CSV table of C-alpha atoms and ligand atoms in Angstrom, one decimal:
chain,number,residue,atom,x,y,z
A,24,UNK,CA,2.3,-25.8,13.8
A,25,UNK,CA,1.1,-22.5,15.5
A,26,UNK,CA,3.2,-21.8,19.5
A,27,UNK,CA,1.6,-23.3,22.6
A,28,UNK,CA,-1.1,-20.5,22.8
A,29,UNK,CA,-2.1,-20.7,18.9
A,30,UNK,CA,-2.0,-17.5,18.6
A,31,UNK,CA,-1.4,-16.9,14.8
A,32,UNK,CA,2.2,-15.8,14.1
A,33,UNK,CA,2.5,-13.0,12.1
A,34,UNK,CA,4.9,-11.0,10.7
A,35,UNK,CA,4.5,-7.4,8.5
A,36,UNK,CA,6.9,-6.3,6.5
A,37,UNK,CA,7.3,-2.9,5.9
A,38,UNK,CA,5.2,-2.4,9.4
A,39,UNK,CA,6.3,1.2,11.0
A,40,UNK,CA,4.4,2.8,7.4
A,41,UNK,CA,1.4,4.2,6.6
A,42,UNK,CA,-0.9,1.1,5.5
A,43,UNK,CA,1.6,-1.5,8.1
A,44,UNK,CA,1.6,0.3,11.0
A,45,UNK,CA,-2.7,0.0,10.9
A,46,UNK,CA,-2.7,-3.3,9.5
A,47,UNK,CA,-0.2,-4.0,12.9
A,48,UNK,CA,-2.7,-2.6,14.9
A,49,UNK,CA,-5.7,-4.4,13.0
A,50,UNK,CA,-3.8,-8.1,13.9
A,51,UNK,CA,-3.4,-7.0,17.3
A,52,UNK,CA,-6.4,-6.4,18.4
A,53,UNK,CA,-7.5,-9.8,16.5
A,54,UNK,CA,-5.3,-12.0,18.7
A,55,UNK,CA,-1.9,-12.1,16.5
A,56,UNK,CA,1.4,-12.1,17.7
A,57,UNK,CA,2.7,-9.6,15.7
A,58,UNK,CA,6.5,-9.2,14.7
A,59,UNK,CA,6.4,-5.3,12.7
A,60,UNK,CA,9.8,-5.6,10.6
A,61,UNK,CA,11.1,-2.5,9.0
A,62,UNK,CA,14.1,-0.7,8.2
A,63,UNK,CA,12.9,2.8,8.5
A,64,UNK,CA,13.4,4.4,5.5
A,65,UNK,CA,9.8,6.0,5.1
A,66,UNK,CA,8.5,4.4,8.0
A,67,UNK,CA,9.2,5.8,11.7
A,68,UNK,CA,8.7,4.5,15.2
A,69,UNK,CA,6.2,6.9,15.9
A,70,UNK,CA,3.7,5.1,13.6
A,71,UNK,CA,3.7,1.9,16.0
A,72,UNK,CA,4.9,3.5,19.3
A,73,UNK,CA,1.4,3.2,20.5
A,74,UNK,CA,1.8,-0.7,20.5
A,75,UNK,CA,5.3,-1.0,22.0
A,76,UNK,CA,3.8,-1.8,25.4
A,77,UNK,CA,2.1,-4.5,23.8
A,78,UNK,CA,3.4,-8.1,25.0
A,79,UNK,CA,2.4,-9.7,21.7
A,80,UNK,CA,4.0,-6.8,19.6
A,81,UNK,CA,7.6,-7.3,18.4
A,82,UNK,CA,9.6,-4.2,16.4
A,83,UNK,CA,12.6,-5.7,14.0
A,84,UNK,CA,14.8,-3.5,12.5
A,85,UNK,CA,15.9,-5.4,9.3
A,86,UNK,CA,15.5,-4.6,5.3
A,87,UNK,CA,14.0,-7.0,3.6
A,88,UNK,CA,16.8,-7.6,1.2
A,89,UNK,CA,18.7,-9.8,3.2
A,90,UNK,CA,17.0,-13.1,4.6
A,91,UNK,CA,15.6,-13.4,7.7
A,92,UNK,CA,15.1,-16.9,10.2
A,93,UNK,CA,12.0,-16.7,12.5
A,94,UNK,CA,9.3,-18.9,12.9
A,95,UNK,CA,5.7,-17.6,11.4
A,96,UNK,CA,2.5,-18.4,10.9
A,97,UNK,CA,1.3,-16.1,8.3
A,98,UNK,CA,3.7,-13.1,6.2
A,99,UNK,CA,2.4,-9.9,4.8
A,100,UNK,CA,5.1,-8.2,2.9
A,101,UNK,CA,4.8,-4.5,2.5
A,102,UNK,CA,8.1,-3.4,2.5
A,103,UNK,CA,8.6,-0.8,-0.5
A,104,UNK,CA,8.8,3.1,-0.4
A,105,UNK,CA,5.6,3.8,-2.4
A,106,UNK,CA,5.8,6.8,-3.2
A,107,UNK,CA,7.6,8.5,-6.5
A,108,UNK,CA,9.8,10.6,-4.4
A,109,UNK,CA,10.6,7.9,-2.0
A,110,UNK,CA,10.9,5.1,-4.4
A,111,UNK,CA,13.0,7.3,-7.3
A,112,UNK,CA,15.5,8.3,-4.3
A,113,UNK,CA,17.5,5.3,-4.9
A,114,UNK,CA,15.7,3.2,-7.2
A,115,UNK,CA,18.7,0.4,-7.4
A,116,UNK,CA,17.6,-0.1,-3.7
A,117,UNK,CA,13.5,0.4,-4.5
A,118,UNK,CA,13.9,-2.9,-7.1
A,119,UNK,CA,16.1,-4.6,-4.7
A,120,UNK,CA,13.1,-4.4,-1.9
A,121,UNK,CA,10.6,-5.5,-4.5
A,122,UNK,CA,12.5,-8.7,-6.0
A,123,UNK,CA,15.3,-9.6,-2.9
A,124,UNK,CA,12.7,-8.7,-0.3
A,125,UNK,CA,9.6,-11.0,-2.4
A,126,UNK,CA,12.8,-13.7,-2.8
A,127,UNK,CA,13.6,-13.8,0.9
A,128,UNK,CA,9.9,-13.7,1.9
A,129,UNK,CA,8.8,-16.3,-0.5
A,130,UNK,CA,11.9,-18.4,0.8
A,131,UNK,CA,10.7,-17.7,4.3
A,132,UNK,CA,7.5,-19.0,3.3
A,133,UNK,CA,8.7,-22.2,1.7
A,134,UNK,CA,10.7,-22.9,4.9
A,135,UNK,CA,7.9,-22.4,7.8
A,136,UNK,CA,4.9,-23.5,6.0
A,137,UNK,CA,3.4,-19.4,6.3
A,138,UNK,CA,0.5,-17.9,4.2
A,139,UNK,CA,2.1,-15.0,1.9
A,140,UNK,CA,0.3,-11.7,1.1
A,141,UNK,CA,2.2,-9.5,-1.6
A,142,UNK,CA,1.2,-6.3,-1.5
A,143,UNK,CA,0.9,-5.1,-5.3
A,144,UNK,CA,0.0,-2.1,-6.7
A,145,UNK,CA,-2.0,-0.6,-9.5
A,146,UNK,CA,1.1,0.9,-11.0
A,147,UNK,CA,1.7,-3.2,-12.6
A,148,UNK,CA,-0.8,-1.3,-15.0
A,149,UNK,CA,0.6,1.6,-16.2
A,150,UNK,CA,-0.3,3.8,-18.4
A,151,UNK,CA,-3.4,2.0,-18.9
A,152,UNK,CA,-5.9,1.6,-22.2
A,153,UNK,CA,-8.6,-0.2,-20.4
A,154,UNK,CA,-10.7,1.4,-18.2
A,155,UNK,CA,-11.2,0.9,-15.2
A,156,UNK,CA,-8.8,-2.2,-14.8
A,157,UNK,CA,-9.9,-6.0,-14.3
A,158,UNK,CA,-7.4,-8.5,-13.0
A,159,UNK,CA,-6.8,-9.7,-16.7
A,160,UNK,CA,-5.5,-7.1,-18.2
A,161,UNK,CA,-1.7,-7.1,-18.4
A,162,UNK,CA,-0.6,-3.2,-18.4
A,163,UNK,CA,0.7,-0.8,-20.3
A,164,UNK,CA,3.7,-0.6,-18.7
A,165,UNK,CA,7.7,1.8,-19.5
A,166,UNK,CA,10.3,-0.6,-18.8
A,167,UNK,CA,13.0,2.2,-18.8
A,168,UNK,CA,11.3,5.3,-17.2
A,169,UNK,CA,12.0,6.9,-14.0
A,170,UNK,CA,8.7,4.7,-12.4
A,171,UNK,CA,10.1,1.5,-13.9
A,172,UNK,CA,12.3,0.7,-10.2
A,173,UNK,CA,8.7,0.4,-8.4
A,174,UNK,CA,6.5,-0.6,-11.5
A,175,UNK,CA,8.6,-3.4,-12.8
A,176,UNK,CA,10.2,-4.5,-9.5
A,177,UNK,CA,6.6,-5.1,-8.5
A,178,UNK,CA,5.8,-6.8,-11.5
A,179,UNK,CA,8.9,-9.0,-10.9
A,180,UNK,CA,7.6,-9.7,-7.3
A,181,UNK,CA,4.0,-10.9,-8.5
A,182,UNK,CA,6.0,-13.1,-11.1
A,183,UNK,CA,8.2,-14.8,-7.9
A,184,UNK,CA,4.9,-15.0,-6.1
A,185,UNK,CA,3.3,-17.1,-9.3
A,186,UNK,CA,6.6,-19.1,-10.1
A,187,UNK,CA,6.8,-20.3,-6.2
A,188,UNK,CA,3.2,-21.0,-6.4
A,189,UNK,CA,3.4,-22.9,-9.5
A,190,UNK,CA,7.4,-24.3,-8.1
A,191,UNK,CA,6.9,-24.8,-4.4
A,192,UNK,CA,3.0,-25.0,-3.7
A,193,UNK,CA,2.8,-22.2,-2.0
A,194,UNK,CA,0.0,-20.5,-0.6
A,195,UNK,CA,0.1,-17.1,-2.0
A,196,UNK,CA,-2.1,-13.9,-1.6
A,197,UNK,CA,-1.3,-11.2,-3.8
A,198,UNK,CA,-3.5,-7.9,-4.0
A,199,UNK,CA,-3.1,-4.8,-6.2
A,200,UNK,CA,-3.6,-2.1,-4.3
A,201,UNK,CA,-4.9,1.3,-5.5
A,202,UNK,CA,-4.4,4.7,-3.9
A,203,UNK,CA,-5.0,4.8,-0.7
A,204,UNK,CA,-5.1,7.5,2.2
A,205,UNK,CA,-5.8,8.4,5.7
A,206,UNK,CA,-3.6,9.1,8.9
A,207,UNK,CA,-0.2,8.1,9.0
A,208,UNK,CA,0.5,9.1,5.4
A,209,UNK,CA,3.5,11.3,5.1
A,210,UNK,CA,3.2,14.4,5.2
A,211,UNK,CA,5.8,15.6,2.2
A,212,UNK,CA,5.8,12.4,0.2
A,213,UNK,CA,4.6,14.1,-2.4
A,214,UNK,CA,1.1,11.7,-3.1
A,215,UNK,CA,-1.8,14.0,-4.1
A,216,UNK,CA,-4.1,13.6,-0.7
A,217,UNK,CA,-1.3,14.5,1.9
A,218,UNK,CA,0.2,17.2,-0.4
A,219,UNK,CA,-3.3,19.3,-1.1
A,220,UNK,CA,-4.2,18.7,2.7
A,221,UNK,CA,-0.5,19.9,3.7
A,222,UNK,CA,-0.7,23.2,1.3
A,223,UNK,CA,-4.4,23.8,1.9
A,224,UNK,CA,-3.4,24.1,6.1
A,225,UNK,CA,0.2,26.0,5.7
A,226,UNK,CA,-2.6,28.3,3.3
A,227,UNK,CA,0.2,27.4,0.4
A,228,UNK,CA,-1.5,27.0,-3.3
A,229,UNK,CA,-2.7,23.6,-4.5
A,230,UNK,CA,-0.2,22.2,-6.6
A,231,UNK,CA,-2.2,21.1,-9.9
A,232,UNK,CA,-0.4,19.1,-12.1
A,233,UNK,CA,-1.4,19.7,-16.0
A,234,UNK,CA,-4.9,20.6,-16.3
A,235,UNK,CA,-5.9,19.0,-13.6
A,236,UNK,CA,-9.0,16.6,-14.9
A,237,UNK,CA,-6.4,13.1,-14.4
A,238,UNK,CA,-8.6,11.4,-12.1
A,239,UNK,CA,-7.8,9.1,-9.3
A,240,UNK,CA,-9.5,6.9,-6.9
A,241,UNK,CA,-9.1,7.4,-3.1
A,242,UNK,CA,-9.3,4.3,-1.2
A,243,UNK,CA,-9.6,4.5,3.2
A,244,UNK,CA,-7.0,3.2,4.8
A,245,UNK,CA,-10.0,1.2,7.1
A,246,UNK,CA,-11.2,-0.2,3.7
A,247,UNK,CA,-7.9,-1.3,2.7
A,248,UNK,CA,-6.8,-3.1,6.0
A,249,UNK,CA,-9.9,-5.0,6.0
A,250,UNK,CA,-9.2,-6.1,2.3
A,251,UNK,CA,-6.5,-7.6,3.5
A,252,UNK,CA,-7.3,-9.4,6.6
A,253,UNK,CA,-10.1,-11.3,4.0
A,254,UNK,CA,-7.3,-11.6,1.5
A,255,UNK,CA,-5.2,-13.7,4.1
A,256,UNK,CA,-7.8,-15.3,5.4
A,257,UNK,CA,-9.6,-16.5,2.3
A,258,UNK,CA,-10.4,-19.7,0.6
A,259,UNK,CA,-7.0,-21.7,0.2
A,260,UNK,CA,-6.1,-21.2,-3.4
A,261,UNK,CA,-7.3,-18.3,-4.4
A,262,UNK,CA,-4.6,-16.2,-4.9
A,263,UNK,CA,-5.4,-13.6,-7.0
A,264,UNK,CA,-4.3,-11.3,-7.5
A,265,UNK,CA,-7.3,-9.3,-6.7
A,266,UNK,CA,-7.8,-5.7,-7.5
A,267,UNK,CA,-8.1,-3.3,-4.2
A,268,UNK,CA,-8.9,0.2,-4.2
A,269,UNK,CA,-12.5,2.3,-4.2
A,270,UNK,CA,-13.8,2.8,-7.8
A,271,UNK,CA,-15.2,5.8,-7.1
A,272,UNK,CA,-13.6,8.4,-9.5
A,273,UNK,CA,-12.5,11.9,-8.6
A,274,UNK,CA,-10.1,14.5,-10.6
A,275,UNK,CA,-7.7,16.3,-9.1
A,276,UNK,CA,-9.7,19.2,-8.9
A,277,UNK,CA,-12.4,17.7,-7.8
A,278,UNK,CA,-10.0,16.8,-4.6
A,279,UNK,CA,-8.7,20.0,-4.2
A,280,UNK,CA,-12.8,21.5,-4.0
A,281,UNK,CA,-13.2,18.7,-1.2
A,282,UNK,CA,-10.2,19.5,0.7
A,283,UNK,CA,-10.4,23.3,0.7
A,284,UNK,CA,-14.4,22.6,2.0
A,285,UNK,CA,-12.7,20.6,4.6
A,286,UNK,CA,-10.0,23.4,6.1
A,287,UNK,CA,-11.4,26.0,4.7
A,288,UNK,CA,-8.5,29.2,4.5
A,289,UNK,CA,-7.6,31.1,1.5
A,290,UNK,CA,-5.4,28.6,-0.6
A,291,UNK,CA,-5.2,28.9,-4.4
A,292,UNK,CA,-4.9,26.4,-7.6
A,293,UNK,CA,-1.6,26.5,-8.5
A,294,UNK,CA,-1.0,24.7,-12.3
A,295,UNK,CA,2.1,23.0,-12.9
A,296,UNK,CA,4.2,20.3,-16.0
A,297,UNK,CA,2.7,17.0,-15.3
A,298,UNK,CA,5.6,14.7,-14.9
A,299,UNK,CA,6.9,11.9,-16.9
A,300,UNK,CA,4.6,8.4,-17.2
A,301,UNK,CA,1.7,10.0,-14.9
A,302,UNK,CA,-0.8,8.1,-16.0
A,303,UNK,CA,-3.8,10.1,-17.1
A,304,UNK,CA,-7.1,7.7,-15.3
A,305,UNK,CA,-7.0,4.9,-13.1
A,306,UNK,CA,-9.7,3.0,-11.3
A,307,UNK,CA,-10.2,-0.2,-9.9
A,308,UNK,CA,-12.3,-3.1,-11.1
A,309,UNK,CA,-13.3,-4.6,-7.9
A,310,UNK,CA,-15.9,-7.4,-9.2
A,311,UNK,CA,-13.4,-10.2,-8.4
A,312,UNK,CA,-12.9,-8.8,-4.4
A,313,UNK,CA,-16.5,-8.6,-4.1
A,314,UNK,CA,-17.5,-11.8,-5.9
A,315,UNK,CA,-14.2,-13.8,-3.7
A,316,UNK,CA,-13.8,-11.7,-0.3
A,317,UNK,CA,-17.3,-10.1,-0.3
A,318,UNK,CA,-15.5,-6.7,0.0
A,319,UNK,CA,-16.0,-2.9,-1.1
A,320,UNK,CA,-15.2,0.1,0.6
A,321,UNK,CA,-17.8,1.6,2.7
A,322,UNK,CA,-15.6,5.0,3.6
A,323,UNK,CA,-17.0,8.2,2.3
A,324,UNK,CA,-14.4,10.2,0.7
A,325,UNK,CA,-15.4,13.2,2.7
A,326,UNK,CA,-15.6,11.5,5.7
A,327,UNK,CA,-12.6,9.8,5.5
A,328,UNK,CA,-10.9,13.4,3.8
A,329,UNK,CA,-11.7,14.5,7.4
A,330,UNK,CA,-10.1,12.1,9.6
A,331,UNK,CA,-6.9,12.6,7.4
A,332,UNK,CA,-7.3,16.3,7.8
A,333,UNK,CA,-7.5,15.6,12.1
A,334,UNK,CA,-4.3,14.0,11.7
A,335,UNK,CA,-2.1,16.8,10.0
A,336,UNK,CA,-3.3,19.1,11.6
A,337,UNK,CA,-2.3,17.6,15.1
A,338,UNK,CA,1.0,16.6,13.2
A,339,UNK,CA,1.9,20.0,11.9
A,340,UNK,CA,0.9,21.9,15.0
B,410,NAD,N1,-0.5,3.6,0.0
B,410,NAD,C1,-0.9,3.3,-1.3
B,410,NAD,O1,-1.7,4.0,-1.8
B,410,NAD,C2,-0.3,2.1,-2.0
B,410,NAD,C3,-0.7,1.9,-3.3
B,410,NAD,C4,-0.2,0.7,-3.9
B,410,NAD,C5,0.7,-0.1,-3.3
B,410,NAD,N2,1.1,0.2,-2.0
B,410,NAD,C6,2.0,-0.8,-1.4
B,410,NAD,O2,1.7,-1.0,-0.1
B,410,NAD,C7,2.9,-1.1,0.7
B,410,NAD,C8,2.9,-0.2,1.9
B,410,NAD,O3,2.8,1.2,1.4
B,410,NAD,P1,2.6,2.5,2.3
B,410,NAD,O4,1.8,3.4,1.6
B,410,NAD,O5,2.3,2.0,3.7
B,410,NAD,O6,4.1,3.1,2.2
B,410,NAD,P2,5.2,3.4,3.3
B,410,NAD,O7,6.3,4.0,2.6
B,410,NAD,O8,4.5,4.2,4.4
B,410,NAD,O9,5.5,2.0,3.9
B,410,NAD,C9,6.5,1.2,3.4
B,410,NAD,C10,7.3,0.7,4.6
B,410,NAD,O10,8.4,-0.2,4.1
B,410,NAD,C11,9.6,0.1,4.8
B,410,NAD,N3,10.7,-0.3,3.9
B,410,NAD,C12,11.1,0.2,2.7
B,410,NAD,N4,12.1,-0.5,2.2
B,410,NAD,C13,12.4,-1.5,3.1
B,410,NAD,C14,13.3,-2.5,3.2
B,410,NAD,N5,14.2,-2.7,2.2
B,410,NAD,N6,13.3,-3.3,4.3
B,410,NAD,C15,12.4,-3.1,5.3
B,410,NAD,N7,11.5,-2.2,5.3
B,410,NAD,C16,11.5,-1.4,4.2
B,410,NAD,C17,9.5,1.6,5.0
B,410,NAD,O11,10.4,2.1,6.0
B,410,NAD,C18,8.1,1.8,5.3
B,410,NAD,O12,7.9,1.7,6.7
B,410,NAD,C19,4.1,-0.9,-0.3
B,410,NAD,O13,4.5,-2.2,-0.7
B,410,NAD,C20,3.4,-0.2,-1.4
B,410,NAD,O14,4.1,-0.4,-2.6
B,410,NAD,C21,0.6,1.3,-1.3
């Protein structure tokens, strides 16, 4: 049953970071009333103070691995440090978020009657041998490395999301999400697109790790969100999980060419040790998002290289 003024009911875990706060804003302006819970550990207030004023916002401090008793409509969980230096900071705590927070979400869920987004990642891959990556393959995947806290405590999560699913009935969303950037990433998290853009305006050298010919894909944060909202608001039943991310493939020093074109200055290549597990390629196969949510991403990665760029500069001024 939605409230009296059927707005949908909506809360976001993990809401004051990077992809939350603009998946906060997204709902918003489509009519939610949105409850952003977080606990602050990457995320800050000054990702969602902008929507304070809001009547139909709501800030929570809470972590997500204790339970929590409030009435919704629809649950996307994002709560997880995401990045290797955030997540490998305490990574008892990083599996905790992955499998307590999932348990007390799912639980949440079962109790209200609320829609469930899980928001995966690519790392339930690994280090993988198939390229680029359909739904059905199962990963290549270090049970024991330092990446294993955010790897296999998101692996745990997608297996909670099936089992309750398969258990309860319940209506489940999971996406794997691949890299993604734009405003509101931190700025010294250590993930490739804020670092290069950080060095290349402080004029530092571009850190390189090993040769420099890994490639990524960069996925909008725009694309993303609006991956989601179809997610949630697809077909009942299909679940997924469905692969996210732009397939477009870039190497690192392909990046680093884009972003010095962008800010221009005097920055160097700087080569450094590529660390453990890195995984050497990693793309998306979006077939099943396009086939199911008739979704692709449509940003540019120049374009969207630039709006990031707008940001840090106003942030490290
Ligand atoms: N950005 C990407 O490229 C990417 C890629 C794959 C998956 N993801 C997933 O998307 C989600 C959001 O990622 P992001 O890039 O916005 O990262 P982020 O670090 O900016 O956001 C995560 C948010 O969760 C909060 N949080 C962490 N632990 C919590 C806890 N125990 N209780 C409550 N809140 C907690 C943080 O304070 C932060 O606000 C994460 O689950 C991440 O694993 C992101």
């Amino acid at each position: 049953m939605k409230n009296y003024n059927s707005r949908t009911r909506t809360l976001v875990t993990g809401g004051a970071g990077f992809l939350g706060s603009h998946l906060c804003e997204r709902l918003l302006s489509d009519g939610h009333d949105v409850i952003c819970l977080d606990n602050f550990f990457t995320g800050t207030k000054d990702n969602i103070v902008h929507l304070l004023g809001n009547p139909h916002f709501e800030l929570m401090r809470h972590d997500v691995t204790f339970p929590l008793y409030v009435e919704m409509d629809e649950i996307y969980n994002l709560a997880c440090p995401a990045s290797p230096i955030h997540y490998q900071h305490d990574p008892v705590q990083t599996t905790k978020t992955s499998v307590h927070g999932a348990i007390n979400m799912l639980g949440l869920a079962k109790r209200t009657g609320a829609r469930v987004f899980q928001a995966s990642t690519s790392e339930v891959y690994g280090d993988p041998e198939v390229h680029p990556q359909p739904e059905s393959y199962w990963g290549k995947v270090n049970p024991i490395g330092p990446r294993s806290c955010y790897d296999e405590g998101k692996r745990c999560a997608e297996t909670l999301f099936f089992d309750y699913q398969r258990q309860h009935s319940l209506d489940i969303k999971v996406v794997r999400i691949f890299n993604t950037y734009g405003p509101r990433m931190h700025p010294n998290d250590g993930r490739v697109v804020s670092n290069f853009i950080v060095q290349a305006l402080k004029g530092e050298d571009i850190t390189i790790y090993g040769d420099g010919q890994q490639s990524r894909s960069f996925c909008y944060v725009d694309d993303m969100i609006e991956g989601f909202v179809r997610m949630m608001n697809s077909e009942a039943g299909f679940a997924g999980p469905v692969n996210m991310g732009n397939p477009g493939e870039f190497t690192m020093l392909e990046l680093a060419e884009q972003v010095l074109k962008i800010v221009g200055g005097k920055s160097k290549l700087a080569y450094h040790t590529l660390p453990t597990d890195d995984p050497k390629q990693r793309q998306p196969d979006i077939a099943l998002a396009k086939e199911k949510l008739d979704w692709e991403p449509t940003v540019a990665l120049e374009d969207g290289l630039k709006e990031t760029v707008a940001y840090f500069k106003e942030l490290l001024d």
